[in-house]
PDB file of C-alpha atoms in Angstrom:
ATOM      1  CA  GLN A  16       5.904  14.406 -11.861  1.00 88.00           C
ATOM      2  CA  VAL A  17       5.733  11.219  -9.808  1.00 95.00           C
ATOM      3  CA  GLN A  18       4.023   7.963 -10.769  1.00 97.00           C
ATOM      4  CA  LEU A  19       3.082   5.013  -8.580  1.00 98.00           C
ATOM      5  CA  VAL A  20       2.514   1.626 -10.191  1.00 96.00           C
ATOM      6  CA  GLU A  21       1.019  -1.252  -8.221  1.00 96.00           C
ATOM      7  CA  SER A  22       1.210  -4.964  -8.961  1.00 95.00           C
ATOM      8  CA  GLY A  23       0.432  -8.276  -7.296  1.00 96.00           C
ATOM      9  CA  GLY A  24      -3.330  -8.268  -6.845  1.00 94.00           C
ATOM     10  CA  GLY A  25      -5.504 -11.221  -7.746  1.00 97.00           C
ATOM     11  CA  LEU A  26      -7.949 -13.867  -6.600  1.00 98.00           C
ATOM     12  CA  VAL A  27      -7.121 -16.064  -3.624  1.00 98.00           C
ATOM     13  CA  GLN A  28      -9.019 -18.382  -1.288  1.00 98.00           C
ATOM     14  CA  ALA A  29      -9.588 -17.463   2.335  1.00 98.00           C
ATOM     15  CA  GLY A  30      -6.495 -18.275   4.358  1.00 98.00           C
ATOM     16  CA  GLY A  31      -4.210 -17.690   1.404  1.00 98.00           C
ATOM     17  CA  SER A  32      -1.536 -15.067   0.795  1.00 98.00           C
ATOM     18  CA  LEU A  33      -0.748 -12.326  -1.693  1.00 98.00           C
ATOM     19  CA  ARG A  34       2.097  -9.845  -1.999  1.00 98.00           C
ATOM     20  CA  LEU A  35       1.474  -6.383  -3.375  1.00 98.00           C
ATOM     21  CA  SER A  36       4.219  -4.164  -4.742  1.00 98.00           C
ATOM     22  CA  CYS A  37       4.259  -0.484  -5.619  1.00 98.00           C
ATOM     23  CA  GLN A  38       7.124   1.339  -7.272  1.00 98.00           C
ATOM     24  CA  ALA A  39       7.447   5.106  -7.363  1.00 98.00           C
ATOM     25  CA  SER A  40       9.189   6.715 -10.322  1.00 97.00           C
ATOM     26  CA  GLY A  41       9.747  10.151 -11.770  1.00 96.00           C
ATOM     27  CA  ASN A  42      11.295  13.286 -10.364  1.00 93.00           C
ATOM     28  CA  ILE A  43      11.902  12.013  -6.808  1.00 95.00           C
ATOM     29  CA  PHE A  44      14.279  13.723  -4.403  1.00 95.00           C
ATOM     30  CA  SER A  45      13.224  11.735  -1.337  1.00 95.00           C
ATOM     31  CA  ILE A  46      10.322   9.698   0.017  1.00 96.00           C
ATOM     32  CA  ASN A  47       8.935  10.335   3.501  1.00 96.00           C
ATOM     33  CA  HIS A  48       6.565   7.387   3.632  1.00 98.00           C
ATOM     34  CA  MET A  49       4.708   4.895   1.456  1.00 98.00           C
ATOM     35  CA  GLY A  50       1.639   2.880   2.257  1.00 98.00           C
ATOM     36  CA  TRP A  51      -1.590   1.216   1.266  1.00 98.00           C
ATOM     37  CA  TYR A  52      -5.260   2.094   1.433  1.00 98.00           C
ATOM     38  CA  ARG A  53      -8.195  -0.005   0.270  1.00 98.00           C
ATOM     39  CA  GLN A  54     -11.727   0.562  -0.893  1.00 98.00           C
ATOM     40  CA  ALA A  55     -14.411  -2.100  -0.919  1.00 97.00           C
ATOM     41  CA  PRO A  56     -17.579  -1.703  -3.027  1.00 92.00           C
ATOM     42  CA  GLY A  57     -19.908   0.836  -1.461  1.00 95.00           C
ATOM     43  CA  GLN A  58     -17.362   1.722   1.212  1.00 97.00           C
ATOM     44  CA  GLN A  59     -15.051   4.656   1.809  1.00 97.00           C
ATOM     45  CA  ARG A  60     -11.347   4.321   1.172  1.00 98.00           C
ATOM     46  CA  GLU A  61      -9.620   3.240   4.383  1.00 98.00           C
ATOM     47  CA  PHE A  62      -6.054   3.181   5.665  1.00 98.00           C
ATOM     48  CA  VAL A  63      -4.345  -0.222   5.742  1.00 98.00           C
ATOM     49  CA  ALA A  64      -0.653   0.248   6.490  1.00 98.00           C
ATOM     50  CA  ARG A  65       2.214   2.732   6.207  1.00 98.00           C
ATOM     51  CA  VAL A  66       5.980   2.506   6.365  1.00 98.00           C
ATOM     52  CA  PHE A  67       8.360   5.433   6.822  1.00 97.00           C
ATOM     53  CA  SER A  68      11.678   5.556   5.002  1.00 95.00           C
ATOM     54  CA  GLU A  69      13.507   4.941   8.303  1.00 94.00           C
ATOM     55  CA  GLY A  70      11.485   1.752   8.805  1.00 93.00           C
ATOM     56  CA  SER A  71       8.750   2.469  11.329  1.00 97.00           C
ATOM     57  CA  THR A  72       5.375   0.977  10.468  1.00 98.00           C
ATOM     58  CA  HIS A  73       1.707   1.492  11.271  1.00 98.00           C
ATOM     59  CA  TYR A  74      -1.240  -0.827  10.649  1.00 98.00           C
ATOM     60  CA  THR A  75      -4.976  -0.640  10.966  1.00 98.00           C
ATOM     61  CA  ASP A  76      -6.218  -2.973  13.694  1.00 98.00           C
ATOM     62  CA  SER A  77      -8.002  -5.372  11.350  1.00 97.00           C
ATOM     63  CA  VAL A  78      -4.784  -6.396   9.560  1.00 98.00           C
ATOM     64  CA  GLN A  79      -2.369  -6.306  12.509  1.00 97.00           C
ATOM     65  CA  GLY A  80      -0.560  -9.634  12.736  1.00 97.00           C
ATOM     66  CA  ARG A  81      -1.659 -10.756   9.257  1.00 98.00           C
ATOM     67  CA  PHE A  82      -0.170  -8.079   6.967  1.00 98.00           C
ATOM     68  CA  SER A  83       3.435  -6.905   6.851  1.00 98.00           C
ATOM     69  CA  ILE A  84       4.627  -3.752   5.107  1.00 98.00           C
ATOM     70  CA  SER A  85       8.206  -3.064   4.067  1.00 97.00           C
ATOM     71  CA  ILE A  86      10.112  -0.589   1.931  1.00 97.00           C
ATOM     72  CA  ASP A  87      13.135  -0.845  -0.351  1.00 96.00           C
ATOM     73  CA  ASN A  88      14.475   2.693  -0.385  1.00 95.00           C
ATOM     74  CA  ALA A  89      16.991   1.972  -3.133  1.00 96.00           C
ATOM     75  CA  LYS A  90      14.153   0.889  -5.450  1.00 97.00           C
ATOM     76  CA  ASN A  91      11.512   3.370  -4.209  1.00 97.00           C
ATOM     77  CA  THR A  92       9.279   0.358  -3.732  1.00 98.00           C
ATOM     78  CA  VAL A  93       6.865  -0.634  -0.994  1.00 98.00           C
ATOM     79  CA  TYR A  94       5.624  -4.173  -0.409  1.00 98.00           C
ATOM     80  CA  LEU A  95       2.564  -5.456   1.404  1.00 98.00           C
ATOM     81  CA  GLN A  96       2.694  -9.118   2.368  1.00 98.00           C
ATOM     82  CA  MET A  97      -0.847 -10.250   3.126  1.00 98.00           C
ATOM     83  CA  ASN A  98      -1.284 -13.562   4.941  1.00 98.00           C
ATOM     84  CA  ASN A  99      -4.342 -15.386   6.277  1.00 98.00           C
ATOM     85  CA  LEU A 100      -6.545 -13.374   3.954  1.00 98.00           C
ATOM     86  CA  LYS A 101     -10.242 -13.090   4.748  1.00 98.00           C
ATOM     87  CA  PRO A 102     -13.217 -12.338   2.468  1.00 97.00           C
ATOM     88  CA  GLU A 103     -13.540  -8.947   4.186  1.00 97.00           C
ATOM     89  CA  ASP A 104     -10.099  -8.038   2.819  1.00 98.00           C
ATOM     90  CA  THR A 105     -11.615  -7.947  -0.673  1.00 98.00           C
ATOM     91  CA  ALA A 106     -11.115  -4.452  -2.088  1.00 98.00           C
ATOM     92  CA  VAL A 107      -9.174  -2.339  -4.527  1.00 98.00           C
ATOM     93  CA  TYR A 108      -5.830  -1.611  -2.890  1.00 98.00           C
ATOM     94  CA  TYR A 109      -4.252   1.772  -3.595  1.00 98.00           C
ATOM     95  CA  CYS A 110      -0.626   2.689  -3.091  1.00 98.00           C
ATOM     96  CA  ASN A 111       0.080   6.063  -1.503  1.00 98.00           C
ATOM     97  CA  ALA A 112       3.339   7.930  -1.085  1.00 98.00           C
ATOM     98  CA  GLN A 113       4.482  11.237   0.337  1.00 97.00           C
ATOM     99  CA  VAL A 114       7.292  12.316  -1.923  1.00 96.00           C
ATOM    100  CA  TYR A 115       9.591  15.308  -2.001  1.00 94.00           C
ATOM    101  CA  SER A 116       9.769  16.264  -5.656  1.00 90.00           C
ATOM    102  CA  ASP A 117       9.161  19.918  -6.415  1.00 86.00           C
ATOM    103  CA  GLY A 118       8.036  20.347  -2.824  1.00 89.00           C
ATOM    104  CA  TYR A 119       6.242  17.679  -0.779  1.00 89.00           C
ATOM    105  CA  GLY A 120       3.338  15.995  -2.521  1.00 94.00           C
ATOM    106  CA  ASP A 121       0.895  13.175  -1.845  1.00 96.00           C
ATOM    107  CA  TYR A 122       0.638  10.677  -4.696  1.00 97.00           C
ATOM    108  CA  TRP A 123      -1.663   7.749  -5.488  1.00 98.00           C
ATOM    109  CA  GLY A 124      -1.519   4.695  -7.695  1.00 98.00           C
ATOM    110  CA  ARG A 125      -4.420   3.513  -9.830  1.00 97.00           C
ATOM    111  CA  GLY A 126      -5.190   0.550  -7.619  1.00 97.00           C
ATOM    112  CA  THR A 127      -5.027  -3.221  -7.823  1.00 97.00           C
ATOM    113  CA  GLN A 128      -7.922  -5.592  -7.144  1.00 98.00           C
ATOM    114  CA  VAL A 129      -7.664  -8.139  -4.352  1.00 98.00           C
ATOM    115  CA  THR A 130     -10.473 -10.689  -4.154  1.00 98.00           C
ATOM    116  CA  VAL A 131     -10.674 -13.275  -1.380  1.00 98.00           C
ATOM    117  CA  SER A 132     -13.163 -16.086  -1.875  1.00 97.00           C
ATOM    118  CA  SER A 133     -14.727 -17.965   1.024  1.00 93.00           C
TER     119      SER A 133
END
């Protein structure tokens, strides 16, 4: 079994910054990629960013240039540095990971709230 635990959410003013962290633990043989999705009230969950274990990254257009994702493979931890936050970034942010445990599996954290006030 694999668990993902997020931290770092909170309330920030527009233009401010937050750093999210997510650590994977459990029966992990290897991690293919880790990333973040978000879900605003009344909206579908959407992709935000992903980082592969070898370092390549992908971002949704709306956060390109403002958010930066990184991974610490030794700690099985992914970070999302969010700068110049906007009210439209307000959402619950969910960590996601593709992990090889007893076969490849897709795992999710419980989410952390990010609220950006105008």
